[in-house]
Coordinates of C-alpha atoms and ligand atoms in Angstrom, one line a residue:
M1 CA -31.5 151.2 6.2
P2 CA -28.9 151.2 3.4
P3 CA -28.6 148.2 1.1
P4 CA -26.7 145.2 2.6
T5 CA -24.2 145.4 -0.3
L6 CA -22.7 148.5 1.3
H7 CA -21.4 146.6 4.2
R8 CA -19.7 144.0 2.0
R9 CA -18.2 146.8 -0.1
Q10 CA -16.8 148.5 3.0
L11 CA -15.4 145.3 4.4
L12 CA -13.7 144.5 1.0
A13 CA -12.3 148.0 0.8
G14 CA -10.8 147.6 4.2
L15 CA -9.3 144.2 3.4
A16 CA -7.9 145.5 0.1
A17 CA -6.2 148.3 1.8
G18 CA -4.6 145.8 4.1
A19 CA -5.5 148.0 7.1
L20 CA -7.9 147.9 10.0
A21 CA -9.1 151.4 9.2
S22 CA -12.7 150.8 8.4
G23 CA -15.3 150.9 11.2
P24 CA -16.5 147.3 11.4
L25 CA -13.0 145.9 11.2
R26 CA -11.5 148.1 13.8
S27 CA -14.4 147.4 16.1
L28 CA -13.8 143.7 15.8
A29 CA -10.1 144.0 16.1
A30 CA -10.6 145.9 19.4
G31 CA -12.8 143.1 20.7
A32 CA -15.8 145.4 20.8
P33 CA -19.2 144.2 19.4
P34 CA -19.7 145.1 15.8
A35 CA -21.8 148.1 14.9
L36 CA -25.6 147.7 14.5
G37 CA -26.3 146.9 10.8
A38 CA -24.4 148.3 7.9
G39 CA -24.7 152.0 7.9
I40 CA -23.1 154.7 10.1
R41 CA -25.7 155.3 12.8
L42 CA -25.7 158.9 14.0
I43 CA -29.5 159.1 14.6
A44 CA -30.5 158.1 18.1
N45 CA -28.0 159.7 20.5
E46 CA -26.6 156.3 21.6
N47 CA -23.2 155.6 23.0
P48 CA -21.7 152.9 20.7
Y49 CA -18.8 152.5 23.2
G50 CA -21.1 150.7 25.5
P51 CA -22.0 148.5 27.2
S52 CA -18.9 148.6 29.4
P53 CA -16.9 145.3 29.8
A54 CA -18.1 145.1 33.4
A55 CA -21.7 145.5 32.4
L56 CA -21.4 142.9 29.7
A57 CA -20.0 140.4 32.1
A58 CA -22.7 141.1 34.7
M59 CA -25.4 140.8 32.0
R60 CA -24.1 137.5 30.9
T61 CA -24.4 136.1 34.4
A62 CA -27.9 137.7 34.8
A63 CA -29.0 136.2 31.5
S64 CA -28.0 132.7 32.7
R65 CA -30.4 133.2 35.7
G66 CA -33.1 134.4 33.3
A67 CA -35.5 131.7 34.6
Y68 CA -36.2 133.8 37.6
Y69 CA -37.9 137.2 38.1
P70 CA -35.7 140.2 39.0
G71 CA -34.5 139.8 42.5
P72 CA -31.8 141.5 44.7
E73 CA -30.2 143.4 41.9
R74 CA -33.3 145.7 41.7
G75 CA -33.0 146.7 45.4
E76 CA -29.2 147.0 45.1
L77 CA -29.5 149.4 42.1
I78 CA -32.1 151.6 43.8
G79 CA -29.9 151.6 47.0
R80 CA -26.8 152.7 45.0
I81 CA -28.7 155.4 43.1
A82 CA -30.2 156.7 46.3
A83 CA -26.9 156.7 48.2
A84 CA -25.0 158.4 45.3
N85 CA -27.6 161.2 45.1
D86 CA -28.2 161.6 48.9
L87 CA -31.8 160.5 48.7
D88 CA -34.0 158.0 50.5
E89 CA -34.7 154.8 48.5
E90 CA -38.3 155.8 48.3
A91 CA -37.3 158.8 46.2
V92 CA -36.0 156.6 43.4
V93 CA -38.2 155.0 40.7
V94 CA -36.5 152.7 38.2
S95 CA -38.4 152.1 35.0
S96 CA -38.0 150.4 31.6
G97 CA -36.1 153.3 30.0
S98 CA -36.5 156.8 31.4
S99 CA -39.2 157.4 28.7
E100 CA -41.4 155.0 30.8
A101 CA -41.0 157.3 33.8
L102 CA -41.8 160.3 31.6
N103 CA -44.9 158.6 30.3
A104 CA -45.9 157.7 33.8
A105 CA -45.6 161.3 34.9
C106 CA -47.8 162.4 32.0
L107 CA -50.3 159.7 32.7
A108 CA -50.4 160.6 36.5
W109 CA -50.5 164.4 36.3
G110 CA -52.0 164.8 32.9
R111 CA -55.3 163.7 34.3
A112 CA -55.3 166.6 36.7
G113 CA -54.6 169.4 34.2
R114 CA -52.7 170.6 31.1
I115 CA -49.0 169.9 30.4
V116 CA -46.7 172.8 29.4
A117 CA -43.6 171.9 27.4
P118 CA -41.2 173.5 24.9
A119 CA -42.4 173.2 21.3
V120 CA -39.2 171.6 20.2
T121 CA -37.9 168.9 22.6
F122 CA -37.9 165.2 23.3
D123 CA -41.7 164.5 23.0
I124 CA -42.5 160.8 22.9
Q125 CA -44.2 161.2 26.3
L126 CA -46.1 164.4 25.2
R127 CA -47.5 162.6 22.2
Y128 CA -48.5 159.7 24.5
A129 CA -50.3 162.2 26.8
E130 CA -52.1 163.7 23.8
R131 CA -53.3 160.2 22.8
L132 CA -54.7 159.9 26.3
G133 CA -56.7 163.1 25.7
V134 CA -54.4 165.3 27.8
S135 CA -54.0 168.9 26.6
V136 CA -50.3 169.7 25.9
Q137 CA -49.4 173.4 25.5
R138 CA -46.2 173.7 23.4
V139 CA -44.3 176.9 24.0
P140 CA -42.1 178.1 21.0
L141 CA -38.4 178.3 21.6
A142 CA -36.8 181.7 21.8
D143 CA -35.0 183.2 18.8
D144 CA -31.7 181.7 19.8
L145 CA -33.4 178.3 20.0
Q146 CA -33.1 178.2 23.7
I147 CA -36.1 177.0 25.8
D148 CA -38.1 180.2 26.5
L149 CA -38.4 179.9 30.3
D150 CA -40.2 183.2 30.7
A151 CA -42.9 182.3 28.1
M152 CA -43.2 178.9 29.7
A153 CA -43.7 180.3 33.2
A154 CA -46.2 182.8 31.8
A155 CA -48.2 179.8 30.4
V156 CA -48.5 178.2 33.8
D157 CA -51.9 178.9 35.4
D158 CA -54.1 176.9 37.8
G159 CA -55.1 174.6 34.9
V160 CA -51.6 173.3 34.5
S161 CA -50.5 170.2 36.4
L162 CA -47.2 169.4 34.9
V163 CA -44.3 171.3 33.2
Y164 CA -41.7 169.4 31.2
L165 CA -38.2 170.6 30.6
C166 CA -35.3 168.8 29.0
N167 CA -31.8 170.0 30.1
P168 CA -29.7 169.9 28.0
N169 CA -32.5 170.0 25.5
N170 CA -32.9 167.5 22.7
P171 CA -32.4 168.3 19.7
T172 CA -30.6 171.6 20.3
G173 CA -28.0 170.3 22.9
L174 CA -28.4 173.7 24.7
A175 CA -28.2 173.7 28.5
L176 CA -30.3 176.1 30.5
P177 CA -28.5 178.7 32.5
R178 CA -28.6 177.6 36.1
E179 CA -29.8 180.9 37.7
Q180 CA -32.7 181.1 35.2
L181 CA -33.7 177.6 35.8
E182 CA -33.7 178.1 39.6
A183 CA -35.8 181.3 39.2
F184 CA -38.2 179.3 36.9
I185 CA -38.6 176.6 39.5
D186 CA -39.2 179.2 42.3
R187 CA -42.0 180.6 40.2
V188 CA -43.6 177.5 38.8
A189 CA -43.1 174.6 41.3
P190 CA -45.6 176.1 43.8
R191 CA -48.3 175.6 41.1
A192 CA -47.3 172.6 39.1
V193 CA -45.0 169.6 39.1
V194 CA -41.7 170.5 37.3
L195 CA -40.4 167.4 35.4
I196 CA -36.8 167.9 34.4
D197 CA -35.4 165.3 31.9
E198 CA -31.7 165.1 32.5
A199 CA -31.0 162.3 30.0
Y200 CA -27.8 163.9 28.9
N201 CA -26.7 165.4 32.2
E202 CA -23.6 163.2 32.6
L203 CA -22.3 164.5 29.2
A204 CA -22.8 168.2 30.1
A205 CA -19.9 170.5 30.9
D206 CA -20.6 170.6 34.6
P207 CA -23.2 167.9 35.4
A208 CA -23.5 168.6 39.1
A209 CA -23.9 172.3 38.6
Q210 CA -26.5 171.8 35.9
S211 CA -28.6 169.3 37.7
M212 CA -31.7 170.3 39.7
L213 CA -31.2 167.3 42.0
H214 CA -30.9 169.6 45.0
R215 CA -34.5 170.6 44.4
V216 CA -35.5 167.0 44.8
Q217 CA -33.4 166.6 47.9
A218 CA -35.1 169.7 49.3
G219 CA -38.5 168.1 48.7
H220 CA -39.7 170.7 46.2
N221 CA -42.3 169.9 43.6
V222 CA -39.6 168.6 41.1
I223 CA -38.9 165.3 39.4
V224 CA -35.6 164.6 37.7
T225 CA -35.2 161.8 35.3
R226 CA -32.0 160.1 34.1
T227 CA -31.2 157.2 31.9
F228 CA -28.7 154.4 31.3
S229 CA -29.3 154.8 27.5
K230 CA -26.9 157.6 26.9
I231 CA -23.5 157.8 28.7
H232 CA -23.8 154.2 29.9
G233 CA -24.4 152.8 26.4
L234 CA -27.3 150.6 27.5
A235 CA -30.1 152.0 25.3
G236 CA -31.1 148.5 24.1
L237 CA -31.5 147.3 27.6
R238 CA -34.2 149.8 28.4
I239 CA -33.5 151.1 31.9
G240 CA -33.7 154.6 33.4
Y241 CA -34.9 156.2 36.6
A242 CA -36.6 159.1 38.2
M243 CA -35.7 160.9 41.4
A244 CA -38.4 162.8 43.2
P245 CA -39.6 163.6 46.7
P246 CA -41.2 160.3 48.1
V247 CA -44.8 161.4 47.7
L248 CA -44.3 162.3 44.0
A249 CA -42.1 159.1 43.5
E250 CA -44.9 157.0 44.9
T251 CA -47.5 158.5 42.5
L252 CA -45.0 157.9 39.6
R253 CA -44.3 154.3 40.7
Q254 CA -48.1 153.6 40.7
H255 CA -48.3 154.7 37.1
V256 CA -45.2 153.0 35.7
M257 CA -46.3 150.0 33.5
S258 CA -43.0 148.5 32.6
F259 CA -40.0 147.7 34.8
P260 CA -36.6 146.5 33.6
S261 CA -35.4 142.9 33.2
S262 CA -32.9 141.4 35.5
V263 CA -30.3 141.6 32.7
A264 CA -30.9 145.4 32.5
Y265 CA -30.6 145.8 36.3
A266 CA -27.4 143.8 36.3
G267 CA -25.9 145.9 33.5
A268 CA -26.9 149.2 35.0
L269 CA -25.6 148.2 38.4
A270 CA -22.2 147.3 36.9
S271 CA -22.1 150.5 34.9
Y272 CA -23.4 153.0 37.4
E273 CA -20.2 153.7 39.2
D274 CA -17.7 152.5 36.6
R275 CA -15.7 155.8 36.5
A276 CA -13.1 154.6 34.0
F277 CA -15.8 153.6 31.5
L278 CA -17.8 156.8 32.1
Q279 CA -14.8 159.0 31.7
H280 CA -13.8 157.1 28.5
S281 CA -17.3 157.7 27.1
R282 CA -17.2 161.4 28.0
R283 CA -13.8 161.7 26.3
M284 CA -15.0 159.9 23.1
V285 CA -18.1 162.1 22.9
A286 CA -15.9 165.2 23.3
E287 CA -13.5 164.1 20.6
G288 CA -16.5 163.2 18.4
R289 CA -18.0 166.6 18.9
S290 CA -14.7 168.3 17.9
L291 CA -14.5 166.2 14.8
V292 CA -18.1 166.9 13.7
Q293 CA -17.8 170.6 14.5
E294 CA -14.6 170.8 12.5
T295 CA -16.5 169.2 9.5
L296 CA -19.3 171.7 9.9
R297 CA -17.0 174.7 10.2
R298 CA -15.0 173.6 7.1
N299 CA -18.3 173.7 5.2
R300 CA -19.4 177.0 6.9
V301 CA -22.4 175.3 8.5
R302 CA -23.8 177.0 11.5
Y303 CA -24.3 174.8 14.6
L304 CA -25.4 175.3 18.2
P305 CA -22.9 174.8 21.1
T306 CA -23.9 171.4 22.5
E307 CA -23.6 169.9 25.9
A308 CA -24.8 166.5 24.8
N309 CA -23.8 163.7 22.4
F310 CA -25.4 165.3 19.4
I311 CA -25.1 168.5 17.4
Y312 CA -27.9 170.6 15.9
A313 CA -26.8 172.3 12.7
D314 CA -28.5 174.5 10.1
I315 CA -27.6 172.9 6.8
G316 CA -29.5 175.6 4.9
R317 CA -31.7 173.2 2.9
D318 CA -34.6 170.8 3.6
A319 CA -33.3 168.6 6.4
D320 CA -35.5 165.6 5.3
A321 CA -34.0 165.7 1.8
F322 CA -30.5 166.0 3.2
Q323 CA -31.2 163.1 5.5
A324 CA -32.3 161.0 2.5
A325 CA -29.2 162.0 0.6
M326 CA -26.9 161.0 3.5
K327 CA -28.9 157.8 4.0
A328 CA -28.2 156.8 0.4
E329 CA -24.5 157.0 1.3
G330 CA -25.0 154.8 4.4
V331 CA -25.1 157.6 7.0
L332 CA -28.2 157.9 9.3
I333 CA -28.9 161.3 10.8
R334 CA -32.1 163.1 11.9
G335 CA -34.3 165.0 9.5
V336 CA -36.7 167.9 10.2
Y337 CA -37.7 168.6 13.8
G338 CA -40.7 170.8 14.3
P339 CA -40.6 174.2 12.5
Y340 CA -36.8 174.2 12.0
R341 CA -36.9 172.7 8.5
T342 CA -33.3 173.3 7.6
W343 CA -31.8 172.0 10.8
S344 CA -30.3 168.5 11.2
R345 CA -29.3 166.6 14.3
I346 CA -26.2 164.5 14.1
S347 CA -25.5 162.1 17.0
M348 CA -22.0 161.1 18.0
G349 CA -20.8 157.6 17.0
R350 CA -17.5 155.8 17.1
L351 CA -14.6 158.0 16.0
E352 CA -13.8 155.9 13.0
D353 CA -17.5 156.2 11.9
L354 CA -17.4 160.0 12.4
E355 CA -14.3 160.2 10.3
R356 CA -16.2 158.4 7.5
F357 CA -19.2 160.7 8.2
A358 CA -16.9 163.7 7.7
G359 CA -15.9 162.7 4.2
I360 CA -19.4 161.7 3.2
F361 CA -20.8 165.0 4.6
D362 CA -18.3 167.0 2.6
R363 CA -19.3 165.2 -0.6
V364 CA -23.1 165.2 -0.1
Y365 CA -23.3 168.8 1.2
N366 CA -21.3 170.2 -1.6
A367 CA -22.9 168.0 -4.3
E368 CA -26.3 169.3 -3.3
I369 CA -25.6 173.0 -3.5
T370 CA -23.8 173.0 -6.9
Ligands
PLP1 C1 -34.2 163.9 26.3 C2 -34.5 162.4 26.3 N1 -35.2 161.9 27.3 C3 -35.4 160.6 27.3 C4 -35.0 159.7 26.3 C5 -35.4 158.3 26.3 O1 -34.5 157.6 27.0 P1 -34.7 156.1 27.5 O2 -33.9 155.3 26.5 O3 -34.2 156.1 28.8 O4 -36.2 155.8 27.4 C6 -34.3 160.3 25.2 C7 -33.8 159.4 24.1 O5 -33.3 159.8 23.1 C8 -34.0 161.6 25.2 O6 -33.4 162.2 24.2

């Protein structure tokens, strides 16, 4: 984290200008909670516009009943998710963050065979599986950094029990073409469970068209995971869910080790169908993407077309060194991911923070290449 003095300097600068232009001040003025810590946090694909006011109110009430174990809100949330996705309640597994459902899938099916996954993707659950002794086969991305579905399908033999896909993928932000994904599932699902992580689905161009939910509804060998950590802005509350045909869902449920708190259930329930908040978040992410893309274009930095709340950009130099240089200026972004040593991932933040990011990026990027 940047030194604490930075925060004070920023506050003083804002006050001296007599304006509410700087991030922390504008956040407070708008009644929103202040940002986490001093720096500009563009590192974990969060939604700093959350939690929604309705979620905050519901969580306060739930916290006041914190003496009791989670009760009706759990069943209510499962019922809402099931109804909204045209599924039976038995097909929904809520867990402490979607990463817990992903871990549970790796634990459950990893015992029965290898796991096949893209070489560059969200991989906390894959590393967890490896620590359990499960063999994970990582398939390199294609030249255009898209997940190589053909190569992945070719890797699936009778020794494979689970295939993990992330759509849109993290860190690239690229969504998989629907027809190719359908063909992949036709080919692979008869042999292995296909686990599709849709953590960023609600931020994609056409969420319904990009989701493989209909495969779950049809009872195919497919699990779809979603989360309240991204568009809902509830990452700190740790709540996500999986949707799967009931037999797969039951296996998953038996392997989940950590379920959400009543506060998380209440926040998720209030946020789940809060259309105004979700639309607002989508709009803020879209505006943020434009702002960051404009910054990258201005500096002639190549980036991938994203369908999520982050942008993957080739900054043409060691991404860890660039991350450190940005951090020294109070901006947190991602460093190297896998073999792509010159690519950085920049998450969306509040617009005022992205405006400050733009100025700092211009300075740091140009200082380093001269
Ligand atoms: C693709 C993907 N899946 C899952 C997660 C984990 O989400 P959760 O907070 O629901 O555990 C993340 C978090 O960044 C992610 O990028």
